[in-house]
Short mmCIF file of C-alpha atoms in Angstrom, two decimals:
data_model
loop_
_atom_site.label_atom_id
_atom_site.label_comp_id
_atom_site.label_asym_id
_atom_site.label_seq_id
_atom_site.Cartn_x
_atom_site.Cartn_y
_atom_site.Cartn_z
CA GLY A 20 9.51 3.17 -17.77
CA ALA A 21 6.11 1.56 -17.36
CA VAL A 22 3.30 4.08 -17.11
CA VAL A 23 -0.14 3.61 -15.66
CA SER A 24 -2.73 6.30 -16.28
CA GLN A 25 -5.68 6.68 -13.93
CA HIS A 26 -8.63 8.90 -14.69
CA PRO A 27 -10.21 10.99 -13.32
CA SER A 28 -7.84 12.31 -10.70
CA TRP A 29 -10.59 13.99 -8.68
CA VAL A 30 -14.34 13.44 -8.50
CA ILE A 31 -16.91 15.26 -6.42
CA CYS A 32 -20.48 14.06 -6.76
CA LYS A 33 -23.78 13.71 -4.98
CA SER A 34 -24.78 10.76 -2.86
CA GLY A 35 -26.43 8.03 -4.93
CA THR A 36 -24.35 8.67 -8.02
CA SER A 37 -22.31 5.91 -9.63
CA VAL A 38 -18.72 6.80 -10.43
CA LYS A 39 -16.43 5.07 -12.91
CA ILE A 40 -12.65 5.18 -12.58
CA GLU A 41 -10.39 4.05 -15.41
CA CYS A 42 -6.95 2.53 -15.14
CA ARG A 43 -4.82 2.13 -18.26
CA SER A 44 -1.38 0.67 -18.79
CA LEU A 45 0.08 2.88 -21.49
CA ASP A 46 3.20 1.10 -22.67
CA PHE A 47 2.84 -2.47 -21.51
CA GLN A 48 0.24 -5.19 -21.33
CA ALA A 49 -1.18 -6.31 -18.01
CA THR A 50 -3.31 -9.41 -17.56
CA THR A 51 -3.78 -8.38 -13.97
CA MET A 52 -4.55 -5.03 -12.45
CA PHE A 53 -5.18 -4.21 -8.82
CA TRP A 54 -7.45 -1.77 -7.07
CA TYR A 55 -6.56 -0.26 -3.72
CA ARG A 56 -8.27 2.07 -1.34
CA GLN A 57 -6.40 4.44 0.93
CA PHE A 58 -7.84 6.37 3.83
CA PRO A 59 -6.12 9.58 4.98
CA LYS A 60 -2.74 8.95 6.57
CA GLN A 61 -3.18 5.21 6.25
CA SER A 62 -1.75 2.46 4.13
CA LEU A 63 -3.15 1.00 0.95
CA MET A 64 -5.79 -1.66 1.32
CA LEU A 65 -6.08 -4.15 -1.52
CA MET A 66 -9.70 -4.26 -2.64
CA ALA A 67 -9.65 -6.58 -5.60
CA THR A 68 -7.60 -8.19 -8.30
CA SER A 69 -8.83 -7.50 -11.81
CA ASN A 70 -8.19 -10.23 -14.35
CA GLU A 71 -8.44 -9.64 -18.08
CA GLY A 72 -11.34 -11.55 -19.55
CA SER A 73 -12.61 -12.99 -16.27
CA LYS A 74 -14.27 -11.98 -13.04
CA ALA A 75 -12.41 -9.94 -10.48
CA THR A 76 -11.29 -11.49 -7.24
CA TYR A 77 -12.33 -9.47 -4.21
CA GLU A 78 -10.64 -9.31 -0.84
CA GLN A 79 -12.57 -10.29 2.22
CA GLY A 80 -14.96 -7.59 3.34
CA VAL A 81 -15.14 -5.79 0.00
CA GLU A 82 -18.63 -5.70 -1.52
CA LYS A 83 -18.43 -6.84 -5.11
CA ASP A 84 -21.85 -5.39 -5.93
CA LYS A 85 -20.71 -2.05 -4.61
CA PHE A 86 -17.38 -1.95 -6.38
CA LEU A 87 -17.85 -3.29 -9.91
CA ILE A 88 -14.67 -4.13 -11.76
CA ASN A 89 -14.33 -4.74 -15.47
CA HIS A 90 -11.10 -5.69 -17.20
CA ALA A 91 -12.03 -5.68 -20.85
CA SER A 92 -8.59 -5.59 -22.39
CA LEU A 93 -4.93 -6.08 -21.55
CA THR A 94 -4.54 -2.36 -21.01
CA LEU A 95 -7.76 -1.22 -19.35
CA SER A 96 -9.54 -1.93 -16.08
CA THR A 97 -12.42 0.07 -14.67
CA LEU A 98 -13.77 0.38 -11.14
CA THR A 99 -17.35 1.58 -10.75
CA VAL A 100 -18.47 2.68 -7.33
CA THR A 101 -22.20 2.14 -7.51
CA SER A 102 -24.70 4.31 -5.67
CA ALA A 103 -21.88 6.04 -3.85
CA HIS A 104 -22.40 7.37 -0.34
CA PRO A 105 -20.23 9.64 1.83
CA GLU A 106 -18.55 6.64 3.47
CA ASP A 107 -17.22 5.67 0.04
CA SER A 108 -15.20 8.87 -0.06
CA SER A 109 -11.58 7.88 -0.27
CA PHE A 110 -8.46 7.79 -2.41
CA TYR A 111 -8.59 4.93 -4.91
CA ILE A 112 -5.41 3.76 -6.61
CA CYS A 113 -4.93 1.20 -9.34
CA SER A 114 -1.83 -0.68 -10.30
CA ALA A 115 -0.82 -2.96 -13.12
CA ARG A 116 1.76 -5.64 -13.44
CA ASP A 117 3.66 -6.51 -16.58
CA LEU A 118 2.66 -9.77 -18.30
CA ARG A 119 5.98 -11.23 -17.28
CA GLY A 120 4.54 -11.40 -13.78
CA ARG A 121 6.71 -13.00 -11.15
CA GLY A 122 9.33 -10.75 -9.67
CA GLN A 123 8.03 -7.68 -11.47
CA PRO A 124 6.96 -4.57 -9.57
CA GLN A 125 3.50 -3.16 -9.75
CA HIS A 126 3.21 0.18 -11.51
CA PHE A 127 0.76 2.59 -9.96
CA GLY A 128 -1.57 5.21 -11.28
CA ASP A 129 -1.69 8.61 -9.63
CA GLY A 130 -4.92 7.80 -7.83
CA THR A 131 -8.45 9.16 -7.84
CA ARG A 132 -9.73 11.22 -4.96
CA LEU A 133 -13.45 10.53 -4.61
CA SER A 134 -15.59 12.87 -2.52
CA ILE A 135 -19.26 12.07 -2.08
CA LEU A 136 -21.43 14.90 -0.78
CA SER B 9 -2.49 -2.97 7.65
CA GLN B 10 -3.23 -6.06 5.62
CA GLN B 11 0.25 -7.44 5.93
CA GLY B 12 2.50 -5.86 8.45
CA GLU B 13 3.81 -2.90 10.28
CA GLU B 14 6.44 -0.32 9.67
CA ASP B 15 8.33 1.74 12.14
CA PRO B 16 8.75 4.41 12.87
CA GLN B 17 5.36 5.77 11.83
CA ALA B 18 6.97 9.16 11.35
CA LEU B 19 10.57 10.27 11.05
CA SER B 20 11.94 13.80 10.93
CA ILE B 21 15.59 14.41 10.09
CA GLN B 22 17.87 17.11 8.76
CA GLU B 23 19.05 17.17 5.19
CA GLY B 24 22.24 15.17 4.83
CA GLU B 25 21.39 12.69 7.57
CA ASN B 26 20.55 9.06 6.94
CA ALA B 27 17.03 7.76 7.32
CA THR B 28 16.24 4.18 8.30
CA MET B 29 12.79 2.66 8.09
CA ASN B 30 11.83 -0.83 9.14
CA CYS B 31 9.14 -3.17 7.92
CA SER B 32 7.85 -6.37 9.48
CA TYR B 33 5.55 -8.83 7.75
CA LYS B 34 3.54 -11.83 8.76
CA THR B 35 3.77 -14.60 6.16
CA SER B 36 6.41 -16.19 3.99
CA ILE B 37 7.13 -14.23 0.84
CA ASN B 38 8.68 -14.41 -2.61
CA ASN B 39 9.58 -10.74 -2.88
CA LEU B 40 9.49 -7.58 -0.83
CA GLN B 41 9.31 -4.20 -2.44
CA TRP B 42 9.62 -0.63 -1.24
CA TYR B 43 7.51 2.16 -2.62
CA ARG B 44 7.41 5.89 -2.12
CA GLN B 45 4.29 8.04 -2.12
CA ASN B 46 4.26 11.79 -2.30
CA SER B 47 1.24 13.36 -0.66
CA GLY B 48 -1.95 12.73 -2.62
CA ARG B 49 -0.18 10.87 -5.40
CA GLY B 50 0.29 7.32 -6.57
CA LEU B 51 3.17 5.10 -5.60
CA VAL B 52 6.60 4.98 -7.15
CA HIS B 53 8.53 1.72 -7.10
CA LEU B 54 11.93 2.07 -5.46
CA ILE B 55 13.48 -1.35 -5.11
CA LEU B 56 12.62 -5.05 -5.10
CA ILE B 57 14.43 -7.65 -3.04
CA ARG B 58 13.84 -11.36 -3.49
CA SER B 59 13.47 -13.74 -0.59
CA ASN B 60 16.83 -15.34 -1.35
CA GLU B 61 18.63 -11.99 -1.23
CA ARG B 62 19.85 -10.32 1.92
CA GLU B 63 20.85 -6.89 0.72
CA LYS B 64 20.34 -4.71 -2.29
CA HIS B 65 21.52 -1.25 -3.30
CA SER B 66 20.17 1.33 -5.68
CA GLY B 67 21.80 4.74 -5.66
CA ARG B 68 21.32 6.20 -2.17
CA LEU B 69 18.99 3.37 -1.19
CA ARG B 70 20.01 0.26 0.68
CA VAL B 71 17.53 -2.47 1.50
CA THR B 72 18.10 -5.46 3.72
CA LEU B 73 15.90 -8.49 4.20
CA ASP B 74 15.90 -10.96 7.08
CA THR B 75 13.43 -13.72 6.26
CA SER B 76 14.04 -15.48 9.57
CA LYS B 77 12.76 -12.40 11.39
CA LYS B 78 10.29 -11.50 8.65
CA SER B 79 11.65 -7.99 8.49
CA SER B 80 13.25 -5.56 6.10
CA SER B 81 14.85 -2.16 6.38
CA LEU B 82 15.23 0.72 3.97
CA LEU B 83 18.14 3.09 4.41
CA ILE B 84 18.28 6.38 2.57
CA THR B 85 21.72 7.91 2.81
CA ALA B 86 22.54 11.61 2.58
CA SER B 87 18.87 12.53 2.60
CA ARG B 88 17.50 15.49 0.68
CA ALA B 89 14.42 17.63 1.21
CA ALA B 90 13.00 16.04 -1.95
CA ASP B 91 13.03 12.67 -0.17
CA THR B 92 10.15 13.90 2.00
CA ALA B 93 7.34 11.40 1.37
CA SER B 94 5.68 8.31 2.80
CA TYR B 95 7.48 5.03 2.31
CA PHE B 96 5.73 1.67 2.19
CA CYS B 97 6.94 -1.87 2.03
CA ALA B 98 4.87 -4.39 0.11
CA THR B 99 5.03 -8.15 0.17
CA ASP B 100 3.48 -10.94 -1.82
CA ARG B 101 2.62 -14.39 -0.51
CA VAL B 102 4.78 -17.38 -1.17
CA TYR B 103 1.77 -19.17 -2.67
CA ASN B 104 0.54 -16.13 -4.59
CA PHE B 105 3.16 -13.85 -6.05
CA ASN B 106 0.50 -11.84 -7.79
CA LYS B 107 -1.01 -9.90 -4.90
CA PHE B 108 0.80 -7.29 -2.86
CA TYR B 109 0.00 -6.29 0.67
CA PHE B 110 1.27 -3.06 2.08
CA GLY B 111 2.73 -2.16 5.43
CA SER B 112 1.46 0.76 7.44
CA GLY B 113 4.08 3.17 6.07
CA THR B 114 6.62 5.60 7.42
CA LYS B 115 6.15 9.30 6.87
CA LEU B 116 9.59 10.85 6.34
CA ASN B 117 10.16 14.57 6.67
CA VAL B 118 13.58 15.87 5.63
CA LYS B 119 14.15 19.39 6.80
CA PRO B 120 16.32 21.64 4.62
#
């Protein structure tokens, strides 16, 4: 089945640090990847849609300068949390959709738990 | 949640019993999907149902969709302790099949 690899799985760093999270589709190509944020015991909140070769589309209320997204290839998208602060601590999950698109499920990475001290 | 609500928020049953979770959404959709999330992990796709379908089965899973009520249900039959997880429904938008929005989730606990 389709596999999405997300790395790292856990990050602990000091306030003010920038953190990069990678999301890779391992056995399929994805023109579009998605980044979600999940607070404890809550649902997933869509942050942005990452499009290969073009700018990401951010959901309302998500700071694009804070959460930088790059989708350099059909198999890799990165999310950089810039100058992270404790309120950015959360569980971040990426997903990717097969090129075939419509009617296809999203395949999720295992998430990255980000803790900012 | 960004799209809708699920109920119950939490469900605790004995192994062997059936578990039913409901999902309501707000806008017209192309597809509705159910996902499972084990604690602290990513999501696993369970089943997709299209807006022109009313019922779908996959193993011990049965999903129904009522577009007139904008609701769906997930039934897990003969539950097992390993089914313990959070379950989320996700919907797209009829004008944008690309984005998914998740319901608030149901936390299922199956006691052995």
